[in-house]
C-alpha cells in the first residue's frame, strides 16, 4: 500500500502558504485587523490564525500594535513593496549630514548599511583630532560587531536576526559577543535605550554608538554612527551623543 504521508505534508504546507498569502492580501486591503477578523476571513480556528500570525510576525511580515490586539503589515513586507534602496541617492543625501555630525561631535562619523550578515561602511567623514578613528568606507564587518550593524539588526524581528548567524558568531576581539543568544539580548537592550553600542567589539580600543535611519515611509534604510578612541568615548559619552545621532537620523531620513 503506497505511503501518502508526503502528499499529506505537501497539502498541509500548501494550505499554510495559501493562508499566509491570503492574510497578507487581507491586511493590505485595510489599515489593520483583529485576530477574529483574520480567522473569520480564512475560515479557520482562532488558534490556527494565531499560530499563522505568530509565524508571520516572527519574520517581520506582520506586526502587532504595541499593547494592542490588532495586526498590520510589517516592515519587511513594506520594505519589499518599496523596492531596493537607491544607494547613490542615499550617499548623496547622507554626506552633508555626516559632515555636520562630525563637526558637532568632533569625532568620526559613518554611514552603514546591512548586507546579509555584515554591516558595510557606505561612507564616512574623519574626525578632527590627531588621534582619531579612520573611516572604513567599503569595508564589511559582521553586523553584530559594529554599532551601526547592531542598530540595523535591532530593527529586524528576532528570528530574522537569528537566521543570519546559524553558524554562530566569529570572535573579532575578546569583547565580541560570544553567541547568538548574547546578540539577541544585546538587541533587546539596544531597542530599549534607543541606540547601539560597540565597546571594543570589532577593534580593541575603538568604541562606537549608532542609531538607525528611517525614510519618510518608516522603513529602516541605514544607520549613522560616531566612532572614537576608547580614551575619548566611554558608555557615558556615548549616551551624551545619542540625542545628536537621533537628530541627525531624523533630518537625514526626512529627505529620503
CSV table of C-alpha atoms in Angstrom, one decimal:
chain,number,residue,atom,x,y,z
A,1,UNK,CA,0.0,0.0,0.0
A,2,UNK,CA,1.6,3.3,-1.0
A,3,UNK,CA,2.6,5.8,1.7
A,4,UNK,CA,0.7,9.0,1.2
A,5,UNK,CA,2.3,10.9,4.2
A,6,UNK,CA,4.4,13.0,1.9
A,7,UNK,CA,1.3,14.0,-0.1
A,8,UNK,CA,-0.5,15.0,3.1
A,9,UNK,CA,2.5,17.0,4.3
A,10,UNK,CA,2.7,18.8,0.9
A,11,UNK,CA,-1.0,19.6,1.0
A,12,UNK,CA,-0.7,21.0,4.6
A,13,UNK,CA,2.2,23.1,3.6
A,14,UNK,CA,0.4,24.4,0.5
A,15,UNK,CA,-2.6,25.3,2.6
A,16,UNK,CA,-0.5,27.1,5.2
A,17,UNK,CA,1.3,29.1,2.5
A,18,UNK,CA,-2.1,29.9,0.9
A,19,UNK,CA,-3.5,31.1,4.2
A,20,UNK,CA,-0.4,33.2,4.8
A,21,UNK,CA,-0.7,34.9,1.4
A,22,UNK,CA,-4.5,35.5,1.9
A,23,UNK,CA,-3.7,37.1,5.3
A,24,UNK,CA,-1.2,39.5,3.7
A,25,UNK,CA,-3.7,40.4,1.0
A,26,UNK,CA,-6.4,40.9,3.6
A,27,UNK,CA,-4.2,43.2,5.7
A,28,UNK,CA,-3.2,45.1,2.5
A,29,UNK,CA,-6.8,46.0,1.9
A,30,UNK,CA,-7.2,47.7,5.3
A,31,UNK,CA,-5.2,49.5,7.9
A,32,UNK,CA,-5.3,46.8,10.5
A,33,UNK,CA,-7.4,43.8,11.7
A,34,UNK,CA,-8.1,41.8,14.8
A,35,UNK,CA,-7.3,38.1,15.2
A,36,UNK,CA,-11.1,37.3,14.9
A,37,UNK,CA,-11.3,39.2,11.6
A,38,UNK,CA,-8.5,37.2,10.2
A,39,UNK,CA,-9.7,33.8,11.4
A,40,UNK,CA,-13.2,34.6,10.0
A,41,UNK,CA,-11.7,35.7,6.7
A,42,UNK,CA,-9.7,32.5,6.4
A,43,UNK,CA,-12.4,30.2,7.8
A,44,UNK,CA,-10.0,28.7,10.4
A,45,UNK,CA,-10.0,28.3,14.1
A,46,UNK,CA,-8.7,31.2,16.2
A,47,UNK,CA,-5.8,29.1,17.4
A,48,UNK,CA,-4.8,28.3,13.8
A,49,UNK,CA,-4.9,32.0,12.8
A,50,UNK,CA,-2.9,32.9,15.9
A,51,UNK,CA,-0.1,30.4,15.0
A,52,UNK,CA,-0.1,31.8,11.5
A,53,UNK,CA,0.2,35.4,12.7
A,54,UNK,CA,2.9,34.5,15.2
A,55,UNK,CA,5.0,33.0,12.3
A,56,UNK,CA,4.4,36.0,10.0
A,57,UNK,CA,5.3,38.4,12.9
A,58,UNK,CA,8.4,36.4,13.7
A,59,UNK,CA,9.7,37.1,10.2
A,60,UNK,CA,8.6,40.7,10.1
A,61,UNK,CA,5.8,40.3,7.5
A,62,UNK,CA,3.2,41.5,10.0
A,63,UNK,CA,3.4,43.4,13.3
A,64,UNK,CA,1.1,43.8,16.3
A,65,UNK,CA,0.1,47.1,17.7
A,66,UNK,CA,2.0,47.8,20.9
A,67,UNK,CA,-0.2,46.7,23.8
A,68,UNK,CA,-2.9,46.1,21.3
A,69,UNK,CA,-4.9,43.3,19.7
A,70,UNK,CA,-4.8,44.4,16.1
A,71,UNK,CA,-2.4,43.4,13.4
A,72,UNK,CA,-1.0,45.2,10.3
A,73,UNK,CA,1.6,44.7,7.6
A,74,UNK,CA,5.1,44.6,8.9
A,75,UNK,CA,8.4,46.4,8.0
A,76,UNK,CA,9.8,43.5,5.9
A,77,UNK,CA,6.9,43.3,3.6
A,78,UNK,CA,6.6,47.1,3.3
A,79,UNK,CA,10.3,47.3,2.5
A,80,UNK,CA,9.9,44.8,-0.2
A,81,UNK,CA,7.0,46.7,-1.7
A,82,UNK,CA,9.0,49.9,-1.9
A,83,UNK,CA,11.9,48.2,-3.7
A,84,UNK,CA,15.7,48.4,-3.0
A,85,UNK,CA,17.4,51.5,-1.7
A,86,UNK,CA,18.9,53.7,-4.3
A,87,UNK,CA,22.4,53.8,-2.7
A,88,UNK,CA,23.8,56.6,-4.9
A,89,UNK,CA,20.9,58.8,-3.8
A,90,UNK,CA,21.3,57.6,-0.2
A,91,UNK,CA,25.0,58.6,-0.2
A,92,UNK,CA,24.3,62.0,-1.8
A,93,UNK,CA,21.7,62.9,0.8
A,94,UNK,CA,23.8,61.5,3.7
A,95,UNK,CA,27.0,63.3,3.0
A,96,UNK,CA,26.2,66.8,4.4
A,97,UNK,CA,24.5,65.2,7.5
A,98,UNK,CA,27.7,63.1,8.1
A,99,UNK,CA,29.8,66.3,7.9
A,100,UNK,CA,27.6,68.1,10.3
A,101,UNK,CA,27.6,65.2,12.7
A,102,UNK,CA,31.4,65.0,12.5
A,103,UNK,CA,31.7,68.7,13.2
A,104,UNK,CA,29.3,68.7,16.1
A,105,UNK,CA,30.5,65.5,17.8
A,106,UNK,CA,34.2,66.3,16.9
A,107,UNK,CA,34.6,62.6,16.1
A,108,UNK,CA,34.5,60.3,13.0
A,109,UNK,CA,31.0,59.8,11.6
A,110,UNK,CA,29.9,56.9,9.4
A,111,UNK,CA,27.0,55.6,7.4
A,112,UNK,CA,26.4,51.8,7.4
A,113,UNK,CA,24.0,49.6,5.5
A,114,UNK,CA,23.1,46.0,6.2
A,115,UNK,CA,24.4,43.5,3.7
A,116,UNK,CA,23.4,40.0,4.7
A,117,UNK,CA,25.2,39.1,7.9
A,118,UNK,CA,27.5,42.1,7.5
A,119,UNK,CA,27.4,45.8,8.0
A,120,UNK,CA,29.0,47.7,5.2
A,121,UNK,CA,30.6,51.1,5.7
A,122,UNK,CA,29.0,53.1,2.9
A,123,UNK,CA,30.6,56.5,3.7
A,124,UNK,CA,32.4,58.3,6.4
A,125,UNK,CA,34.0,61.6,7.5
A,126,UNK,CA,37.1,61.5,9.7
A,127,UNK,CA,37.2,63.4,13.0
A,128,UNK,CA,39.4,66.4,13.6
A,129,UNK,CA,41.7,65.1,16.3
A,130,UNK,CA,45.2,63.9,15.5
A,131,UNK,CA,44.4,60.6,17.3
A,132,UNK,CA,41.1,59.5,15.6
A,133,UNK,CA,39.3,56.6,14.2
A,134,UNK,CA,39.8,56.4,10.4
A,135,UNK,CA,36.9,55.9,8.0
A,136,UNK,CA,36.4,52.4,6.6
A,137,UNK,CA,34.4,53.1,3.6
A,138,UNK,CA,33.8,49.9,1.6
A,139,UNK,CA,34.7,47.6,4.4
A,140,UNK,CA,32.4,44.8,5.5
A,141,UNK,CA,32.3,43.8,9.2
A,142,UNK,CA,30.0,41.3,10.8
A,143,UNK,CA,26.9,43.4,11.8
A,144,UNK,CA,27.0,42.0,15.4
A,145,UNK,CA,30.4,43.7,16.0
A,146,UNK,CA,29.6,47.3,15.0
A,147,UNK,CA,27.3,49.9,16.5
A,148,UNK,CA,25.7,50.6,13.1
A,149,UNK,CA,25.2,46.9,12.4
A,150,UNK,CA,23.6,46.3,15.7
A,151,UNK,CA,21.3,49.4,15.3
A,152,UNK,CA,20.2,47.8,12.0
A,153,UNK,CA,19.8,44.3,13.4
A,154,UNK,CA,17.7,45.7,16.2
A,155,UNK,CA,15.1,46.8,13.6
A,156,UNK,CA,14.6,43.2,12.5
A,157,UNK,CA,12.4,40.6,14.2
A,158,UNK,CA,14.4,38.3,16.4
A,159,UNK,CA,14.0,35.3,14.2
A,160,UNK,CA,15.3,37.3,11.2
A,161,UNK,CA,18.3,38.3,13.1
A,162,UNK,CA,18.9,34.8,14.4
A,163,UNK,CA,18.8,33.2,10.9
A,164,UNK,CA,21.7,35.4,9.7
A,165,UNK,CA,24.1,33.6,12.2
A,166,UNK,CA,23.1,30.0,12.2
A,167,UNK,CA,26.7,29.0,12.3
A,168,UNK,CA,27.4,31.2,15.3
A,169,UNK,CA,29.4,34.4,15.8
A,170,UNK,CA,33.1,34.8,14.8
A,171,UNK,CA,35.1,36.5,17.5
A,172,UNK,CA,37.0,39.6,16.3
A,173,UNK,CA,38.2,40.7,19.7
A,174,UNK,CA,37.9,39.3,23.2
A,175,UNK,CA,34.9,41.7,23.7
A,176,UNK,CA,33.0,40.4,20.6
A,177,UNK,CA,29.6,39.0,21.6
A,178,UNK,CA,30.1,35.2,22.2
A,179,UNK,CA,26.9,33.7,20.7
A,180,UNK,CA,23.6,34.4,19.1
A,181,UNK,CA,21.7,34.4,22.4
A,182,UNK,CA,24.0,37.1,23.7
A,183,UNK,CA,23.4,39.1,20.4
A,184,UNK,CA,19.6,38.8,20.8
A,185,UNK,CA,19.9,40.1,24.4
A,186,UNK,CA,22.1,43.0,23.2
A,187,UNK,CA,19.5,43.9,20.6
A,188,UNK,CA,16.8,44.0,23.2
A,189,UNK,CA,18.9,46.4,25.2
A,190,UNK,CA,19.6,48.4,22.1
A,191,UNK,CA,15.8,48.8,21.4
A,192,UNK,CA,15.2,49.7,25.0
A,193,UNK,CA,17.8,52.5,25.1
A,194,UNK,CA,17.3,53.7,21.6
A,195,UNK,CA,20.9,53.4,20.4
A,196,UNK,CA,23.5,50.7,19.8
A,197,UNK,CA,27.0,50.4,21.4
A,198,UNK,CA,30.2,48.9,20.2
A,199,UNK,CA,32.7,48.7,23.0
A,200,UNK,CA,35.9,47.1,21.7
A,201,UNK,CA,33.8,44.6,19.8
A,202,UNK,CA,35.3,44.9,16.3
A,203,UNK,CA,38.6,46.6,17.1
A,204,UNK,CA,40.2,46.9,20.5
A,205,UNK,CA,40.5,50.4,21.7
A,206,UNK,CA,37.7,51.7,19.4
A,207,UNK,CA,34.2,52.5,20.7
A,208,UNK,CA,31.1,53.5,18.7
A,209,UNK,CA,27.5,54.5,19.1
A,210,UNK,CA,24.8,54.2,16.4
A,211,UNK,CA,21.2,54.7,15.5
A,212,UNK,CA,19.0,53.6,12.6
A,213,UNK,CA,17.8,55.9,9.8
A,214,UNK,CA,14.2,55.5,8.6
A,215,UNK,CA,13.0,57.0,5.4
A,216,UNK,CA,9.8,59.1,5.2
A,217,UNK,CA,7.8,55.9,5.0
A,218,UNK,CA,9.2,54.4,8.2
A,219,UNK,CA,11.5,51.8,6.5
A,220,UNK,CA,14.9,51.4,8.1
A,221,UNK,CA,17.5,52.0,5.3
A,222,UNK,CA,20.8,52.7,7.0
A,223,UNK,CA,22.5,53.6,10.3
A,224,UNK,CA,24.6,56.5,11.3
A,225,UNK,CA,27.4,56.2,13.9
A,226,UNK,CA,30.1,58.1,15.7
A,227,UNK,CA,33.4,56.3,16.4
A,228,UNK,CA,36.2,57.4,18.7
A,229,UNK,CA,39.2,56.0,20.5
A,230,UNK,CA,38.2,54.5,23.8
A,231,UNK,CA,40.2,57.2,25.6
A,232,UNK,CA,37.6,59.7,24.5
A,233,UNK,CA,34.4,57.7,24.3
A,234,UNK,CA,33.0,55.6,27.2
A,235,UNK,CA,29.5,54.5,27.8
A,236,UNK,CA,28.6,57.8,29.4
A,237,UNK,CA,29.9,59.8,26.4
A,238,UNK,CA,28.0,57.5,24.0
A,239,UNK,CA,24.8,58.3,25.9
A,240,UNK,CA,25.5,62.0,25.6
A,241,UNK,CA,26.0,61.7,21.8
A,242,UNK,CA,22.8,59.6,21.3
A,243,UNK,CA,20.4,62.6,21.0
A,244,UNK,CA,22.6,64.2,18.4
A,245,UNK,CA,22.7,61.0,16.4
A,246,UNK,CA,18.9,60.7,16.6
A,247,UNK,CA,18.5,64.3,15.4
A,248,UNK,CA,20.9,63.6,12.5
A,249,UNK,CA,19.0,60.4,11.6
A,250,UNK,CA,15.6,62.2,11.7
A,251,UNK,CA,16.8,65.0,9.5
A,252,UNK,CA,18.5,62.7,7.1
A,253,UNK,CA,15.6,60.3,6.9
A,254,UNK,CA,13.1,63.1,6.2
A,255,UNK,CA,14.9,63.8,2.9
A,256,UNK,CA,14.7,60.2,1.7
